[in-house]
GROMACS .gro file of C-alpha atoms in nm:
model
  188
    1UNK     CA    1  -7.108   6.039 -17.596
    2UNK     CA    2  -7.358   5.976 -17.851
    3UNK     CA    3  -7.260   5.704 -17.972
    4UNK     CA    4  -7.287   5.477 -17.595
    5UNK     CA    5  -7.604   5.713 -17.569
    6UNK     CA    6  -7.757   5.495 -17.892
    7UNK     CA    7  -7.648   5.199 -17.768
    8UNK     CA    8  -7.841   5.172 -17.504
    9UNK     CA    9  -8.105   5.350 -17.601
   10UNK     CA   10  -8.114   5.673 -17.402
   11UNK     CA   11  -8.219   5.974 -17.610
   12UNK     CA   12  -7.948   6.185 -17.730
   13UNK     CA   13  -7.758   6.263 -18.056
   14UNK     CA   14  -7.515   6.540 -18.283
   15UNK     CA   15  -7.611   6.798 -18.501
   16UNK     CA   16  -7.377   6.990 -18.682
   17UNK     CA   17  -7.304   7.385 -18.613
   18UNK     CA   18  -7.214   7.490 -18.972
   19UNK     CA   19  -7.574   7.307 -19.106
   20UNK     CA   20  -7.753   7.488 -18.816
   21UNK     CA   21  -7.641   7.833 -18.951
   22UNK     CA   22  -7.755   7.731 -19.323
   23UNK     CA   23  -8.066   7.643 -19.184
   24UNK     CA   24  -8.092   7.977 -18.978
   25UNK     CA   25  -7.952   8.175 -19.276
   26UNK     CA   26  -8.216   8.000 -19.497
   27UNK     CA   27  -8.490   8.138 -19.203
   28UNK     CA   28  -8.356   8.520 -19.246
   29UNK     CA   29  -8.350   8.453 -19.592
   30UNK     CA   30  -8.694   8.404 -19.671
   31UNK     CA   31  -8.878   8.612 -19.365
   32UNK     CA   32  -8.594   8.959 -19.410
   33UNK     CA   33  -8.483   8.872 -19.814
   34UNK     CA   34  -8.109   8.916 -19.619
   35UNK     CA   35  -7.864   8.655 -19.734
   36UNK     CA   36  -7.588   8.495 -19.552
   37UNK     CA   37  -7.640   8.714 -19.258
   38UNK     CA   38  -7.515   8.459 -18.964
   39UNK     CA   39  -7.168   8.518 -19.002
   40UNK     CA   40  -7.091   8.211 -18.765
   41UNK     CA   41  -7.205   7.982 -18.465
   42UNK     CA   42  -6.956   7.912 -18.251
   43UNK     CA   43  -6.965   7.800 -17.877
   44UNK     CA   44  -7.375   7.761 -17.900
   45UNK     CA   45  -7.396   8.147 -17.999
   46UNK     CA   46  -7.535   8.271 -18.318
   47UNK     CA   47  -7.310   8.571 -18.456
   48UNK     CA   48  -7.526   8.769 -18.716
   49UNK     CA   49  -7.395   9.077 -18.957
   50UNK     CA   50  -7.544   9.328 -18.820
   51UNK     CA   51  -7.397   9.614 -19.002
   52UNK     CA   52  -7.566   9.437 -19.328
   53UNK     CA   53  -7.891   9.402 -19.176
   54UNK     CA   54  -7.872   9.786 -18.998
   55UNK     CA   55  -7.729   9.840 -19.390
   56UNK     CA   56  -8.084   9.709 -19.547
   57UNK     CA   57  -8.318   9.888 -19.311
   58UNK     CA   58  -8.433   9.588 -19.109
   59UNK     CA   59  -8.478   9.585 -18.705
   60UNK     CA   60  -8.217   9.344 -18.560
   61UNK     CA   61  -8.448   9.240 -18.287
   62UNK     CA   62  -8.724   9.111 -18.546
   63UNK     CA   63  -8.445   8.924 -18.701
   64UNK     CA   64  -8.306   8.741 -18.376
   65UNK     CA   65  -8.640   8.716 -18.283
   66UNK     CA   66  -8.654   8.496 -18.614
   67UNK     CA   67  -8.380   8.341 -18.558
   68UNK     CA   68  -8.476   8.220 -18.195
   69UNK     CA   69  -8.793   8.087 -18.300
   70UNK     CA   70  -8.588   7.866 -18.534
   71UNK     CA   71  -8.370   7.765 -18.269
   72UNK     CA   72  -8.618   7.685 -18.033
   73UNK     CA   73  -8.782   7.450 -18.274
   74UNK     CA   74  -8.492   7.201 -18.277
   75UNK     CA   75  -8.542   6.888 -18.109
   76UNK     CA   76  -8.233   6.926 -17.923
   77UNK     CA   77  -8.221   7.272 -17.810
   78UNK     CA   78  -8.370   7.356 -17.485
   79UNK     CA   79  -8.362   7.760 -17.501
   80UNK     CA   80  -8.265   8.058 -17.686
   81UNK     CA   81  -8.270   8.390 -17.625
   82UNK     CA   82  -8.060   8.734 -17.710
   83UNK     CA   83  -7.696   8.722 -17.568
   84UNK     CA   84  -7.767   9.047 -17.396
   85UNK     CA   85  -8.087   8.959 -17.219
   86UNK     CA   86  -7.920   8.665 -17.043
   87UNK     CA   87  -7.983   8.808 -16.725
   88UNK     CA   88  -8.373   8.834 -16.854
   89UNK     CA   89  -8.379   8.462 -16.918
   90UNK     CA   90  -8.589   8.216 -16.744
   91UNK     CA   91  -8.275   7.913 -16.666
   92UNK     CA   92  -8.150   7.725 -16.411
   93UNK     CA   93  -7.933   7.947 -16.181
   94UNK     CA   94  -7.582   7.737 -16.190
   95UNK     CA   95  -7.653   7.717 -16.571
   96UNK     CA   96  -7.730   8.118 -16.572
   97UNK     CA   97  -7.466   8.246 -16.376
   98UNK     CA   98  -7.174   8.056 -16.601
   99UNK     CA   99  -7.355   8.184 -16.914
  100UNK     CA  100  -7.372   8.520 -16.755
  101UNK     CA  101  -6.990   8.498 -16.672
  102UNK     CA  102  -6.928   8.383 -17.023
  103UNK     CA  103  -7.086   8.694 -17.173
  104UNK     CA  104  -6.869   8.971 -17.317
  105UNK     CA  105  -7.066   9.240 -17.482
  106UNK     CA  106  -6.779   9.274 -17.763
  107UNK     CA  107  -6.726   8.896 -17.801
  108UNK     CA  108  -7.034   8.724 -17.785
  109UNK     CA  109  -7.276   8.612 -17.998
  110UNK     CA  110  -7.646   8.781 -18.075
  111UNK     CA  111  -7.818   8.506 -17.963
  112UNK     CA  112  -7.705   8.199 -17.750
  113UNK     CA  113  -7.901   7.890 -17.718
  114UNK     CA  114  -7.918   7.593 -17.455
  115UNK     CA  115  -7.868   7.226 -17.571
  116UNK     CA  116  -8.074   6.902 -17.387
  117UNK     CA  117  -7.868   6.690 -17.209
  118UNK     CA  118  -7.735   6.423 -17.429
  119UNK     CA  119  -7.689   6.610 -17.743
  120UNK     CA  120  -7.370   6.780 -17.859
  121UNK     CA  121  -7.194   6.986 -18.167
  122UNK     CA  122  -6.990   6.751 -18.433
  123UNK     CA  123  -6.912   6.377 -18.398
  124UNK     CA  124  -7.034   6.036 -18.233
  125UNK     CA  125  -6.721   5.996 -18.018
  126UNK     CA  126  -6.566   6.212 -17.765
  127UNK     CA  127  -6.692   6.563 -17.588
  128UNK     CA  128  -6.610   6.906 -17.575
  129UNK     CA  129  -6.597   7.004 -17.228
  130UNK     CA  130  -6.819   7.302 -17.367
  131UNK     CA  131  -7.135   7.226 -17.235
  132UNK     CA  132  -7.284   7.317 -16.859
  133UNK     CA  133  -7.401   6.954 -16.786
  134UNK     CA  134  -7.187   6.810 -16.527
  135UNK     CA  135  -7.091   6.470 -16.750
  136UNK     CA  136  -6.938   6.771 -16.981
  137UNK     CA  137  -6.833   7.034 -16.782
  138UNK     CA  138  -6.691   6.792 -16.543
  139UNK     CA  139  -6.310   6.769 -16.542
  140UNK     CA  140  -6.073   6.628 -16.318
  141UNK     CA  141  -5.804   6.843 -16.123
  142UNK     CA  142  -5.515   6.720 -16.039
  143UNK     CA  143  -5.245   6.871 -15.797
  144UNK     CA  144  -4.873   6.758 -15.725
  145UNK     CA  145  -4.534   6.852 -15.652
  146UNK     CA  146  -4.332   7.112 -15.392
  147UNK     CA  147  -4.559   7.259 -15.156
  148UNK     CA  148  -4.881   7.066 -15.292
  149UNK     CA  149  -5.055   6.953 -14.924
  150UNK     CA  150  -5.154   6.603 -15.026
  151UNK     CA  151  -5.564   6.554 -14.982
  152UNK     CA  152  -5.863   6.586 -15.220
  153UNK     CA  153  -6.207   6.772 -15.213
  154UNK     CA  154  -6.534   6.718 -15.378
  155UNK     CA  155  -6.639   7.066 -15.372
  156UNK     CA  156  -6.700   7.225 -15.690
  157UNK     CA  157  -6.392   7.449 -15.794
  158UNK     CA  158  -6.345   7.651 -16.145
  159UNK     CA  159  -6.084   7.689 -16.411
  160UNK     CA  160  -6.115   8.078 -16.257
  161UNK     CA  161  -5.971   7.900 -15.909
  162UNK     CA  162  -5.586   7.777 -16.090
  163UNK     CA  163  -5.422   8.101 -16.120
  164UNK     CA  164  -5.487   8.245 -15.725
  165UNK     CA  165  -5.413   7.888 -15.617
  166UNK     CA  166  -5.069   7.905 -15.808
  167UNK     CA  167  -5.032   8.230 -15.660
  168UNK     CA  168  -5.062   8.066 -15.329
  169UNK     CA  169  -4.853   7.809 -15.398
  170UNK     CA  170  -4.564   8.017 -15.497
  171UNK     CA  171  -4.650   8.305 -15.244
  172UNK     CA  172  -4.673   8.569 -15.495
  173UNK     CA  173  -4.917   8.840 -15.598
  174UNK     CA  174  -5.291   8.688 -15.678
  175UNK     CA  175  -5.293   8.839 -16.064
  176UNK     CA  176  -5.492   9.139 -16.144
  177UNK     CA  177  -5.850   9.090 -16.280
  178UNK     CA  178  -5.862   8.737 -16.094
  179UNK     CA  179  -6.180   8.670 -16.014
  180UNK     CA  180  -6.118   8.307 -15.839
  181UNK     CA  181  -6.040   8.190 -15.529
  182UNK     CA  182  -5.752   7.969 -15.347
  183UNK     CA  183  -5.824   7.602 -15.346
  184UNK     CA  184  -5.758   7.591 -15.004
  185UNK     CA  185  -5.716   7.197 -14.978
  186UNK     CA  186  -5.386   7.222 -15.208
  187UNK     CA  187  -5.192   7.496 -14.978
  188UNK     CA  188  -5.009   7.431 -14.659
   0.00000   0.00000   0.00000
């Protein structure tokens, strides 16, 4: 957390989301003469009106181009980069492929960005669990109860891995549009 990060002097910090999109609207303000056009940031994504800027006759890629300069100036941002040309982006493959499985063309942002390791949205204590880095995204599993084989594993699993493994469990039908697999170590 940031605030044990400080104390012993290892680089890290906060910033806060909603002053990030004042700054950014501030950006699109001044280079388009389009106000208030980030309608939120949410979840490290940057969600932009783009009816109003369609509506004023500018080109939405000049804008998030704008707007991902901006980003990519922060001290604490690694990357940015359209939501739709994730697959385009130059990142880390474990780090790309959870994006990537993240993005919903209908739900996500215009543009996403990456943060640096040590930095994270609001406060100095506690975490999100939002963040790719493995002191973040890290989060302990914990199995027990009828039919539960006792044992633990190591191996990386994913929140997509609890519903077939419940199916398992309860010998019933793997739900449709699960993309997981059985954690094997928890099934007799």
């Amino acid at each position: 957390i940031p605030a044990f990060l400080a104390e012993h002097k290892i680089p890290g910090g906060n910033f806060s989301e909603n002053d990030l999109a004042k700054e950014l609207n501030q950006v699109i303000e001044s280079g388009f003469g389009l106000k208030n056009i980030v309608q939120s940031l949410q979840n490290y994504q940057v969600y932009l009106n783009i009816a109003e800027i369609e509506k004023q006759g500018k080109n939405l890629n000049d804008v998030r181009q704008a707007v991902i300069r901006a980003l990519k100036e922060k001290i604490y941002i690694n990357n940015a980069f359209a939501t739709d040309a994730i697959e385009q982006t130059t990142l880390p493959q474990p780090q790309k492929q959870m994006l990537v499985n993240g993005y919903n063309p209908k739900r996500s942002g215009d543009v996403e960005f990456t943060i640096r390791s040590g930095y994270f949205d609001g406060g100095n204590k506690g975490t999100t669990h939002g963040l790719w880095n493995p002191y973040d995204a890290h989060i302990p599993l914990l199995w027990y109860g009828w039919n539960i084989k006792p044992g633990k594993t190591n191996r990386e699993t994913f929140m997509t891995d609890i519903s077939p493994t419940l199916a398992a469990i309860l010998q019933i039908q793997m739900p449709s549009g699960s993309i997981g697999h059985v954690i094997q170590e928890t099934v007799r």
